[in-house]
Coordinates of C-alpha atoms and ligand atoms in Angstrom, one line a residue:
Chain A
M1 CA 15.3 -36.1 72.2
D2 CA 13.0 -38.1 74.3
E3 CA 9.5 -37.0 73.9
H4 CA 8.5 -37.3 77.4
L5 CA 11.3 -35.1 78.4
K6 CA 10.2 -32.5 75.6
T7 CA 6.5 -32.5 77.0
E8 CA 7.9 -31.8 80.6
L9 CA 9.9 -28.9 79.4
R10 CA 7.1 -27.6 77.3
K11 CA 5.2 -27.5 80.6
Q12 CA 7.9 -25.4 81.9
G13 CA 7.6 -22.9 79.1
I14 CA 10.7 -24.2 77.3
V15 CA 10.7 -25.2 73.7
A16 CA 13.4 -27.8 72.8
T17 CA 13.5 -28.6 69.1
T18 CA 16.1 -29.5 66.3
L19 CA 17.1 -27.5 63.7
Q20 CA 15.6 -30.1 61.3
E21 CA 12.2 -30.1 63.1
L22 CA 12.1 -26.3 62.8
Y23 CA 13.0 -26.2 59.2
N24 CA 10.6 -28.9 58.3
W25 CA 8.0 -27.3 60.3
G26 CA 8.4 -23.9 58.5
R27 CA 8.4 -25.6 55.0
K28 CA 5.3 -27.9 55.4
N29 CA 3.1 -25.2 57.0
S30 CA 3.7 -22.5 54.2
L31 CA 3.3 -24.3 51.0
W32 CA 2.3 -21.7 48.4
P33 CA 0.7 -23.3 45.5
L34 CA 0.9 -22.3 42.0
N35 CA -2.2 -20.2 40.6
F36 CA -2.7 -22.6 37.7
G37 CA -5.5 -24.6 36.6
L38 CA -5.8 -27.0 33.7
A39 CA -9.3 -28.3 33.5
C40 CA -12.2 -29.5 35.4
C41 CA -10.3 -30.5 38.5
A42 CA -9.1 -26.8 39.0
I43 CA -12.6 -25.9 40.0
E44 CA -12.5 -28.1 42.7
M45 CA -9.1 -26.7 43.7
I46 CA -10.7 -23.4 43.9
A47 CA -13.6 -24.8 45.8
A48 CA -11.0 -26.1 48.5
S49 CA -9.5 -22.6 48.7
M50 CA -13.0 -21.2 49.2
A51 CA -14.7 -20.7 52.8
R52 CA -16.4 -24.0 53.0
Y53 CA -13.2 -26.2 52.8
D54 CA -10.8 -23.3 53.6
M55 CA -7.3 -24.6 52.7
A56 CA -5.9 -21.6 54.7
R57 CA -6.2 -23.7 57.8
F58 CA -3.3 -25.7 56.4
G59 CA -1.2 -22.9 55.3
A60 CA -1.8 -23.4 51.5
E61 CA -4.1 -20.6 50.6
V62 CA -1.7 -18.0 49.1
F63 CA -2.0 -19.1 45.4
R64 CA 0.8 -17.4 43.6
P65 CA 0.4 -16.4 40.0
S66 CA 4.3 -16.6 39.4
P67 CA 6.1 -20.0 39.4
R68 CA 9.0 -18.0 41.1
Q69 CA 7.1 -17.5 44.3
A70 CA 5.4 -20.7 44.5
D71 CA 6.6 -24.0 46.5
L72 CA 3.7 -26.3 45.4
M73 CA 2.4 -27.2 42.0
I74 CA -1.1 -28.7 41.9
V75 CA -1.2 -30.2 38.4
A76 CA -5.2 -29.8 38.3
G77 CA -6.4 -31.4 35.1
T78 CA -5.8 -32.8 31.8
V79 CA -2.4 -32.1 30.4
T80 CA -2.4 -32.2 26.6
K81 CA 0.7 -32.6 24.4
K82 CA 0.4 -28.9 23.5
M83 CA 0.4 -27.9 27.3
A84 CA 3.0 -30.2 28.7
P85 CA 6.1 -28.2 27.6
Q86 CA 4.7 -25.3 29.5
V87 CA 3.8 -27.3 32.6
V88 CA 7.4 -28.6 32.6
R89 CA 8.8 -25.1 31.9
L90 CA 6.6 -23.9 34.9
Y91 CA 8.1 -26.4 37.0
N92 CA 11.6 -25.7 36.2
Q93 CA 11.0 -22.1 37.1
M94 CA 9.9 -22.9 40.5
A95 CA 12.5 -22.4 42.9
E96 CA 13.6 -25.5 45.3
P97 CA 12.3 -26.9 47.5
K98 CA 9.2 -27.6 45.2
Y99 CA 6.6 -30.2 45.4
V100 CA 4.0 -31.5 43.0
I101 CA 0.6 -33.0 43.6
S102 CA -1.1 -34.5 40.7
M103 CA -4.6 -33.8 40.9
G104 CA -7.3 -36.4 39.4
A105 CA -7.2 -39.2 37.0
C106 CA -6.1 -37.1 33.9
A107 CA -3.1 -35.7 35.6
I108 CA -2.2 -39.0 36.8
S109 CA -2.7 -41.1 33.6
G110 CA -4.8 -39.5 31.2
G111 CA -7.9 -40.3 32.9
P112 CA -11.0 -40.6 30.8
F113 CA -9.4 -39.0 27.9
K114 CA -6.4 -41.4 27.9
Q115 CA -7.5 -42.8 24.5
G116 CA -7.2 -39.1 23.1
Y117 CA -4.4 -38.4 20.5
N118 CA -3.5 -35.1 22.0
V119 CA -3.6 -36.2 25.7
L120 CA -0.5 -36.8 27.8
K121 CA -0.7 -40.1 29.8
G122 CA 0.3 -38.7 32.9
I123 CA 2.3 -35.5 34.1
D124 CA 4.7 -38.0 36.0
R125 CA 6.5 -38.7 32.9
Y126 CA 8.2 -35.5 32.9
I127 CA 8.4 -34.3 36.3
P128 CA 8.6 -36.0 39.8
V129 CA 5.2 -36.1 41.4
D130 CA 5.0 -36.3 45.4
V131 CA 1.4 -37.0 45.8
Y132 CA -1.3 -38.5 43.6
I133 CA -5.0 -37.8 44.0
P134 CA -7.1 -40.2 42.3
G135 CA -10.7 -39.1 41.2
C136 CA -12.6 -37.3 38.5
P137 CA -12.7 -34.7 39.8
P138 CA -11.4 -35.4 43.5
R139 CA -13.5 -33.9 46.0
P140 CA -11.8 -30.8 47.9
E141 CA -11.4 -33.0 50.9
A142 CA -9.3 -35.3 48.8
L143 CA -7.0 -32.2 48.1
I144 CA -6.8 -31.4 51.6
D145 CA -5.8 -35.0 52.4
A146 CA -3.3 -34.8 49.7
L147 CA -2.1 -31.8 51.2
M148 CA -1.8 -33.4 54.5
T149 CA 0.1 -36.2 53.2
L150 CA 2.5 -34.1 51.6
Q151 CA 3.1 -32.2 54.9
K152 CA 3.8 -35.5 56.6
L153 CA 6.2 -36.4 53.7
I154 CA 8.2 -33.2 54.4
D155 CA 8.1 -33.6 58.2
K156 CA 9.8 -37.0 57.6
Q157 CA 12.5 -35.4 55.6
S158 CA 15.9 -35.4 57.0
L159 CA 18.5 -32.8 56.2
T160 CA 21.6 -34.8 56.1
G161 CA 22.5 -38.3 55.1
A162 CA 22.0 -40.0 51.9
D163 CA 18.3 -39.8 51.7
R164 CA 18.0 -36.1 52.1
P165 CA 15.5 -34.3 49.8
R166 CA 16.6 -33.3 46.4
H167 CA 17.0 -29.6 46.9
L168 CA 19.7 -30.4 49.5
Q169 CA 21.7 -32.7 47.2
A170 CA 23.7 -30.2 45.1
E171 CA 24.3 -32.8 42.1
A172 CA 20.5 -33.7 42.0
P173 CA 18.6 -32.0 39.3
S174 CA 16.0 -29.3 39.9
E175 CA 15.4 -28.8 36.1
F176 CA 14.0 -31.3 33.8
I177 CA 13.9 -31.8 30.0
V178 CA 11.1 -29.6 28.3
P179 CA 9.7 -31.8 25.8
R180 CA 9.2 -30.5 22.4
F181 CA 6.9 -31.5 19.4
G182 CA 8.3 -33.9 17.4
A183 CA 7.2 -35.4 14.0
H184 CA 4.6 -37.7 15.7
D185 CA 4.6 -37.3 19.3
L186 CA 6.4 -35.2 22.1
E187 CA 10.2 -35.6 22.1
P188 CA 11.1 -37.4 24.3
P189 CA 7.9 -39.2 24.9
Q190 CA 9.0 -39.3 28.6
N191 CA 11.9 -38.4 30.8
P192 CA 13.8 -41.6 31.7
E193 CA 15.2 -39.9 34.7
V194 CA 11.9 -39.6 36.3
W195 CA 9.8 -42.2 34.7
D196 CA 10.0 -46.0 34.2
A197 CA 7.6 -47.6 32.0
P198 CA 6.0 -50.2 34.1
L199 CA 6.5 -53.7 32.6
V200 CA 3.2 -55.1 31.8
N201 CA 2.9 -58.8 30.8
I202 CA 0.1 -58.8 28.1
S203 CA 0.5 -62.4 27.1
L204 CA -2.3 -64.4 28.4
A205 CA -1.5 -67.8 27.0
G206 CA -1.1 -70.4 29.5
T207 CA -3.0 -68.6 32.2
D208 CA -6.4 -69.7 33.5
D209 CA -7.9 -66.5 32.1
A210 CA -6.8 -67.3 28.4
G211 CA -9.9 -67.3 26.0
K212 CA -12.3 -66.1 28.5
H213 CA -12.2 -62.5 27.2
Chain B
M1 CA 0.5 -9.6 36.4
I2 CA 1.4 -11.0 33.3
A3 CA 3.1 -14.3 33.6
A4 CA 4.3 -15.0 30.2
T5 CA 5.7 -18.5 29.6
E6 CA 7.0 -17.3 26.2
P7 CA 9.4 -14.8 25.7
V8 CA 8.3 -11.1 25.4
R9 CA 9.9 -9.4 22.5
I10 CA 10.2 -6.3 20.6
L11 CA 8.9 -6.3 17.2
S12 CA 11.5 -4.9 15.0
K13 CA 8.8 -4.3 12.4
S14 CA 5.8 -2.6 13.0
P15 CA 2.7 -4.8 12.3
T16 CA 0.7 -2.4 10.7
D17 CA 1.8 -0.2 7.8
D18 CA 1.1 3.2 9.4
G19 CA 2.4 2.2 12.8
E20 CA 4.9 4.3 14.3
G21 CA 7.4 3.7 17.2
Q22 CA 7.9 0.3 18.8
F23 CA 5.2 -2.5 19.4
L24 CA 5.5 -4.8 22.2
E25 CA 4.4 -8.4 21.5
V26 CA 3.2 -10.1 24.9
S27 CA 2.0 -13.5 25.2
M28 CA -0.8 -13.7 28.1
G29 CA -1.2 -17.4 29.1
P30 CA -1.6 -20.1 28.9
Q31 CA -0.7 -20.0 32.6
H32 CA -2.3 -16.9 33.4
P33 CA -4.7 -16.0 36.4
S34 CA -7.3 -14.2 34.3
T35 CA -7.6 -16.5 31.3
H36 CA -9.8 -18.8 32.9
G37 CA -8.0 -21.9 32.0
V38 CA -5.2 -22.6 29.6
F39 CA -6.0 -19.9 27.0
R40 CA -3.4 -18.0 25.4
M41 CA -3.6 -14.4 23.7
D42 CA -0.9 -13.0 21.6
V43 CA -1.1 -9.5 22.2
V44 CA 0.6 -6.7 20.4
L45 CA 0.9 -3.7 22.5
D46 CA 1.3 0.2 21.6
G47 CA 2.1 1.3 25.1
E48 CA -0.6 0.3 27.1
R49 CA -3.0 0.0 24.1
I50 CA -4.0 -3.2 22.2
V51 CA -3.2 -3.2 18.7
K52 CA -3.6 -6.6 17.7
L53 CA -4.9 -9.7 19.6
K54 CA -4.7 -13.2 18.4
P55 CA -6.4 -15.9 20.6
V56 CA -4.4 -19.4 20.7
F57 CA -6.6 -22.1 21.4
G58 CA -6.0 -25.9 21.9
Y59 CA -4.2 -26.2 25.1
L60 CA -7.2 -28.4 26.2
H61 CA -7.9 -30.2 23.2
R62 CA -9.0 -33.4 24.6
N63 CA -10.3 -35.1 21.7
H64 CA -14.0 -35.2 22.9
E65 CA -15.5 -35.4 19.4
K66 CA -13.3 -38.2 18.2
I67 CA -13.4 -40.1 21.3
A68 CA -17.5 -39.9 21.2
E69 CA -17.4 -41.5 17.7
N70 CA -15.8 -44.5 19.0
E71 CA -18.1 -44.8 22.0
T72 CA -21.6 -45.9 22.2
Y73 CA -24.3 -43.4 22.4
L74 CA -24.5 -43.6 26.2
G75 CA -20.9 -43.8 26.6
S76 CA -20.4 -40.2 25.5
M77 CA -22.9 -39.0 28.2
P78 CA -20.0 -38.7 30.8
Y79 CA -17.8 -37.1 28.5
T80 CA -20.2 -34.2 27.8
D81 CA -19.9 -33.5 31.6
R82 CA -16.4 -32.6 30.9
L83 CA -17.2 -30.2 28.1
D84 CA -18.2 -27.1 30.2
Y85 CA -17.4 -28.3 33.5
F86 CA -19.3 -25.8 35.5
C87 CA -22.6 -26.9 33.9
S88 CA -22.6 -30.6 33.5
L89 CA -26.3 -31.0 33.8
T90 CA -27.0 -28.7 30.9
N91 CA -24.4 -30.4 28.7
N92 CA -26.2 -33.7 29.5
W93 CA -29.4 -32.3 28.4
A94 CA -28.2 -30.9 25.2
Y95 CA -26.7 -34.3 24.2
A96 CA -30.0 -36.3 25.4
L97 CA -32.2 -33.9 23.4
A98 CA -30.0 -34.4 20.2
V99 CA -30.3 -38.3 20.9
E100 CA -34.0 -38.1 21.6
K101 CA -34.5 -36.2 18.2
L102 CA -32.5 -38.8 16.4
A103 CA -34.3 -41.8 17.6
G104 CA -37.8 -40.2 18.3
I105 CA -37.9 -40.8 22.0
Q106 CA -40.5 -39.2 24.2
V107 CA -39.6 -37.8 27.6
P108 CA -42.2 -38.1 30.6
E109 CA -43.2 -35.1 32.3
R110 CA -41.6 -35.6 35.7
A111 CA -38.4 -35.9 33.8
E112 CA -38.9 -32.7 32.1
Y113 CA -39.6 -31.1 35.4
I114 CA -36.5 -32.3 36.9
R115 CA -34.5 -31.5 33.9
I116 CA -35.5 -28.0 34.1
I117 CA -34.9 -27.8 37.9
T118 CA -31.5 -29.0 37.5
A119 CA -30.7 -26.6 34.3
E120 CA -31.9 -23.6 36.2
L121 CA -29.9 -24.4 39.4
T122 CA -26.9 -24.9 36.9
R123 CA -27.5 -21.8 35.3
F124 CA -27.9 -19.9 38.7
Q125 CA -24.5 -21.3 40.0
N126 CA -22.7 -20.6 36.6
H127 CA -23.7 -16.9 36.5
A128 CA -22.9 -16.5 40.3
A129 CA -19.5 -18.1 39.8
L130 CA -18.9 -16.0 36.6
I131 CA -19.5 -12.8 38.4
G132 CA -17.3 -13.7 41.4
F133 CA -14.5 -14.4 38.8
L134 CA -15.2 -11.3 36.8
T135 CA -15.1 -8.9 39.9
Q136 CA -11.9 -11.0 41.1
D137 CA -10.1 -9.9 37.7
M138 CA -11.0 -6.6 38.6
G139 CA -9.3 -6.8 41.8
A140 CA -12.1 -7.5 44.3
S141 CA -10.1 -10.4 45.3
G142 CA -12.1 -13.1 47.1
T143 CA -15.1 -11.6 48.6
P144 CA -17.7 -11.8 45.7
L145 CA -16.3 -15.1 44.7
M146 CA -16.6 -16.3 48.5
Y147 CA -20.2 -15.2 48.4
A148 CA -20.9 -17.0 45.0
F149 CA -19.0 -20.2 45.9
R150 CA -21.0 -20.2 49.2
E151 CA -24.3 -20.7 47.3
R152 CA -22.6 -22.9 44.8
E153 CA -21.7 -25.6 47.4
T154 CA -25.2 -25.7 48.4
I155 CA -26.3 -26.2 44.9
L156 CA -23.7 -29.1 44.6
D157 CA -24.9 -30.4 47.7
L158 CA -28.4 -30.7 46.0
F159 CA -26.6 -32.2 42.7
E160 CA -24.7 -34.6 44.7
S161 CA -27.6 -36.0 46.7
L162 CA -29.4 -36.5 43.5
T163 CA -26.8 -37.6 41.1
G164 CA -24.0 -38.8 43.4
A165 CA -21.3 -36.6 42.0
R166 CA -20.7 -32.9 42.7
M167 CA -19.5 -31.6 39.5
M168 CA -19.8 -34.4 36.9
C169 CA -23.1 -35.5 37.2
N170 CA -23.8 -37.7 34.4
Y171 CA -27.5 -37.6 35.1
M172 CA -29.6 -37.4 32.0
R173 CA -30.5 -40.5 29.8
F174 CA -32.2 -40.8 26.5
G175 CA -35.7 -40.6 27.6
G176 CA -35.6 -39.2 30.9
C177 CA -33.2 -39.1 33.8
R178 CA -31.1 -41.6 35.6
V179 CA -32.7 -41.9 39.1
D180 CA -35.8 -40.4 40.8
L181 CA -35.5 -37.5 43.2
P182 CA -34.3 -38.9 46.7
A183 CA -36.9 -38.5 49.5
G184 CA -36.9 -35.1 50.9
W185 CA -35.0 -33.7 47.9
L186 CA -37.8 -31.3 46.8
D187 CA -38.2 -29.9 50.3
H188 CA -34.4 -29.2 50.5
A189 CA -34.6 -27.6 47.2
K190 CA -37.6 -25.6 48.1
Q191 CA -35.9 -24.4 51.4
F192 CA -32.9 -23.5 49.5
A193 CA -34.6 -21.6 46.6
A194 CA -36.5 -19.8 49.5
T195 CA -33.0 -18.3 50.8
L196 CA -31.9 -17.4 47.5
P197 CA -33.8 -13.9 46.8
R198 CA -31.7 -12.8 50.0
F199 CA -28.7 -13.9 48.6
L200 CA -29.1 -11.9 45.1
D201 CA -30.3 -8.8 47.1
E202 CA -27.0 -9.1 48.9
F203 CA -25.0 -9.9 45.9
E204 CA -26.6 -7.1 43.8
R205 CA -26.2 -4.6 46.7
L206 CA -22.6 -5.5 47.0
L207 CA -21.7 -4.7 43.5
A208 CA -24.2 -3.3 41.2
T209 CA -23.7 0.3 41.9
N210 CA -20.0 0.0 43.2
E211 CA -18.0 3.0 41.6
I212 CA -14.9 0.9 40.6
L213 CA -17.0 -1.7 39.0
M214 CA -19.0 0.8 36.9
A215 CA -15.7 2.7 35.9
R216 CA -14.2 -0.6 35.1
T217 CA -17.0 -1.9 33.1
Q218 CA -19.2 0.8 31.6
G219 CA -18.5 1.4 28.0
V220 CA -15.7 -1.2 28.0
G221 CA -15.7 -3.8 25.4
V222 CA -18.8 -2.7 23.4
L223 CA -20.4 -5.4 21.1
S224 CA -22.9 -3.9 18.7
K225 CA -25.9 -5.8 17.7
E226 CA -25.2 -6.2 14.2
F227 CA -21.6 -7.8 15.0
A228 CA -22.9 -10.0 17.5
V229 CA -25.5 -11.5 15.3
N230 CA -22.9 -11.8 12.3
A231 CA -20.4 -13.4 14.7
G232 CA -22.9 -16.0 15.9
V233 CA -22.7 -14.9 19.4
T234 CA -25.4 -16.5 21.6
G235 CA -26.4 -16.4 25.3
P236 CA -26.3 -13.5 27.9
I237 CA -23.7 -11.8 25.8
L238 CA -25.9 -11.4 22.7
R239 CA -28.9 -10.2 25.1
A240 CA -26.5 -7.9 26.7
S241 CA -26.3 -6.2 23.1
G242 CA -30.0 -6.1 23.0
V243 CA -30.9 -8.9 20.8
N244 CA -34.0 -10.8 22.2
Y245 CA -32.9 -14.4 21.3
D246 CA -33.2 -17.1 24.1
L247 CA -33.7 -20.5 22.9
R248 CA -36.0 -21.2 25.8
K249 CA -38.5 -18.9 24.3
V250 CA -37.5 -19.4 20.6
D251 CA -37.3 -23.2 20.6
K252 CA -39.6 -23.9 23.7
Y253 CA -37.6 -27.2 24.1
G254 CA -38.7 -29.5 26.9
I255 CA -41.5 -27.6 28.6
Y256 CA -40.3 -24.3 28.7
D257 CA -43.6 -23.0 27.1
R258 CA -45.4 -23.6 30.5
F259 CA -43.3 -21.2 32.5
A260 CA -43.6 -17.5 32.9
F261 CA -40.5 -15.8 32.8
K262 CA -38.8 -12.7 31.3
I263 CA -35.6 -12.2 29.0
P264 CA -33.4 -9.5 30.4
L265 CA -32.0 -7.4 27.8
G266 CA -29.1 -4.9 27.7
E267 CA -28.7 -1.8 25.9
H268 CA -25.3 -0.7 25.3
G269 CA -23.7 -4.2 24.8
D270 CA -20.9 -3.1 27.0
T271 CA -19.3 -5.2 30.1
Y272 CA -21.5 -4.0 32.5
D273 CA -24.7 -4.9 30.8
R274 CA -22.9 -8.6 30.3
Y275 CA -22.8 -8.4 34.0
M276 CA -26.2 -7.0 34.8
V277 CA -28.0 -9.4 32.3
R278 CA -26.4 -12.3 34.0
L279 CA -27.6 -10.8 37.4
L280 CA -31.1 -10.4 36.0
E281 CA -30.9 -13.8 34.5
M282 CA -30.4 -15.2 37.9
R283 CA -33.6 -13.8 39.3
E284 CA -35.5 -15.2 36.3
S285 CA -33.7 -18.6 36.8
L286 CA -35.0 -18.5 40.5
N287 CA -38.5 -17.6 39.2
I288 CA -38.6 -20.8 36.8
L289 CA -37.4 -22.9 39.4
N290 CA -40.1 -21.8 42.1
Q291 CA -42.6 -22.7 39.4
A292 CA -41.1 -25.9 38.6
L293 CA -40.7 -27.0 42.2
K294 CA -44.3 -26.1 42.7
D295 CA -45.7 -28.1 39.7
I296 CA -43.9 -31.1 39.5
P297 CA -46.0 -34.0 39.1
D298 CA -45.6 -37.5 40.1
G299 CA -44.8 -40.4 37.4
P300 CA -42.2 -42.2 35.8
I301 CA -38.8 -40.6 35.2
V302 CA -37.5 -42.3 32.2
D303 CA -39.4 -43.8 28.9
P304 CA -39.8 -47.2 29.7
K305 CA -39.8 -48.3 25.9
T306 CA -36.3 -46.9 25.5
K307 CA -33.6 -49.4 25.0
I308 CA -30.5 -48.6 27.3
R309 CA -28.3 -51.5 26.3
G310 CA -27.5 -52.1 22.6
F311 CA -29.0 -48.7 21.7
K312 CA -28.9 -48.3 17.9
P313 CA -30.9 -45.4 16.4
K314 CA -31.7 -45.8 12.7
P315 CA -29.7 -44.1 10.1
G316 CA -30.2 -40.2 10.0
E317 CA -28.9 -36.9 11.4
A318 CA -30.3 -34.5 14.2
Y319 CA -29.4 -31.4 15.7
G320 CA -30.4 -30.8 19.3
R321 CA -29.7 -27.3 21.0
I322 CA -30.5 -25.9 24.3
E323 CA -30.0 -22.4 25.8
A324 CA -27.1 -23.3 28.1
P325 CA -25.8 -20.8 30.6
K326 CA -23.1 -19.7 28.3
G327 CA -25.2 -19.7 25.3
E328 CA -26.2 -22.1 22.6
L329 CA -25.1 -25.5 23.1
G330 CA -25.7 -27.9 20.4
F331 CA -25.0 -31.5 19.5
Y332 CA -24.8 -32.6 15.8
L333 CA -25.1 -36.4 15.5
I334 CA -25.3 -38.4 12.2
S335 CA -26.2 -42.2 12.8
D336 CA -25.3 -44.9 10.3
G337 CA -27.4 -47.4 12.2
T338 CA -24.4 -48.8 14.2
P339 CA -24.0 -48.4 18.1
N340 CA -21.8 -45.4 17.7
P341 CA -22.4 -42.1 15.9
Y342 CA -20.9 -41.9 12.6
R343 CA -20.3 -38.1 13.4
Y344 CA -20.5 -36.3 16.7
R345 CA -20.1 -32.6 16.7
V346 CA -20.6 -30.0 19.4
R347 CA -21.5 -26.5 18.7
S348 CA -19.6 -24.9 21.5
S349 CA -21.1 -21.7 22.8
C350 CA -18.0 -20.4 24.4
M351 CA -15.9 -21.0 21.3
M352 CA -18.4 -18.9 19.1
N353 CA -18.4 -16.3 21.8
L354 CA -14.7 -16.0 22.1
T355 CA -14.5 -15.1 18.4
V356 CA -15.4 -11.7 19.2
L357 CA -12.7 -11.2 21.7
E358 CA -10.4 -9.2 19.2
E359 CA -13.0 -6.7 18.2
L360 CA -14.0 -5.9 21.9
C361 CA -10.4 -5.6 22.7
I362 CA -8.8 -3.3 20.2
G363 CA -7.9 0.1 21.2
R364 CA -8.4 -0.8 25.0
N365 CA -6.1 -1.0 27.6
V366 CA -4.3 -4.4 28.7
A367 CA -6.2 -4.1 32.0
D368 CA -9.5 -4.2 30.1
V369 CA -8.6 -7.3 28.2
V370 CA -8.7 -9.1 31.3
V371 CA -12.1 -7.8 32.1
I372 CA -13.6 -8.2 28.9
L373 CA -12.5 -12.0 28.7
G374 CA -14.1 -12.3 32.0
S375 CA -17.3 -10.9 31.0
I376 CA -17.4 -13.3 27.9
D377 CA -17.4 -16.4 30.4
I378 CA -15.4 -18.9 28.7
V379 CA -14.4 -22.5 30.0
M380 CA -11.6 -23.9 28.0
G381 CA -13.1 -27.6 28.4
E382 CA -15.9 -26.4 26.0
V383 CA -13.8 -24.2 23.7
D384 CA -11.0 -26.7 22.9
R385 CA -13.2 -29.8 23.5
Ligands
LIG401 S1 -9.8 -36.0 36.1 FE1 -11.9 -35.6 35.6 S2 -12.5 -33.8 36.5 FE2 -10.1 -34.0 36.5 S3 -9.4 -32.8 34.6 FE3 -9.6 -35.1 34.1 S4 -11.8 -35.2 33.3 FE4 -11.6 -33.4 34.3

């Protein structure tokens, strides 16, 4: 509908909207996060929900202890290999539609502890992540920014068509493989359905940089 | 309340020989709002009563020690921030102290004062946040925690203007501190310190004589003097059991011998005493803070003779320890003359304090476990490292 007409109507006290807008408006303004902290970043997450930053302004202050009641999983902290199965299982237990914010360097890629033998190099190897927040730890403002980004993403979703969100596609998976401890590493080391190993060209031969390092 | 991620199961056989009836084995955590991080307790219940409690660690084992052994000495400093992420500055200090002992480095006076100021501010915000979390576990959802975080934010602002980061300060250096106090910082700090007594009164009035708090904490989780000493418990928990042991008085590291302050001691060793000791310690911290802010001299903030790049201490070993807000935090280092330590070990205060958990919980109800654990004050980053 024409935006101009809509504004005119609103002036007359008539609200015109589409089902899709209403649906997205409802979802984006009541994101209930899972009460779930992993490490240092979780403290900034708590700070974001306290009086000074007040995430409640964005409809995301109802931290639920049970995954069944939550829409948003904020992976705040280092995911170790011992914890990764639990994180994936919690994600599986959440009801659709569900979203994931990967908060902090550790949750994105292992962060400062990437070289550790027990640290998972990014939770996006096992579950799809909607928004990444860099930082160690990201400031509460960054978390709020991520939340607003997520709200914009939700707002853009269309209910029909090929690009409709996952929870409206009957055949799309809503549960993902829970990794197990193998002989050397988690098995599988990543879930190919959600994660593609980026191809890195490590050969320096023939480039100008060769030999400089 | 219990969001177990492991299946709950009925034990077919009783865990003790004389047990009768059925026992329920419940796994609390690792995703549990009261476990203060990713910590799991395997609890065996007889009705509501705890029969057995097995702590399960390691969900946040981030290989701190191993990484540090492959890092240069200075390169480990940012990692120490992430041990007990509430108190990065005291962690920095403990590590700096160990290296200074190892290499025989002197610290200028102004730097010592800055260290004490930041350490006491850290202690203050740690205890305030802890009390907030503890009362939240008891059902006072939000209010005390909000009050605590209000003060904490102001302290973090001070840290940020001094070090550039709110939580991960990475501020201490071997032989001093990284940067000098910015202009006007001392005045800000003094102004802030002047508002703290009011906050403390308010915070104390809010809770200390609250009937529910007293009912939930008095006589709960009693830790006897002997057991506490034998288990290697340190910090406010030990002092709540009535043992007068505070490294600030015992070791007098830094320049703590110049300050007049008291050590609050508990009598009963129960959860209420642990809560009260922290409340009183906040007052003493404020006391030290005021003295330090008044007396801080001018001068250099780092020993100019210390080499930062290519730092290689002579072969040897050293153990540096401080009274961190949660107890004795120590770093044990062995140098073999190379730029990175041969052995790097953290003596974690929370980990040692956590070992008495089962003793405190046996025979109590499930709801008490949450309170007892809250009063021990753990941070998984330091427990698991
Ligand atoms: S990104 Fe930094 S602050 Fe966040 S969990 Fe990792 S180490 Fe801690």
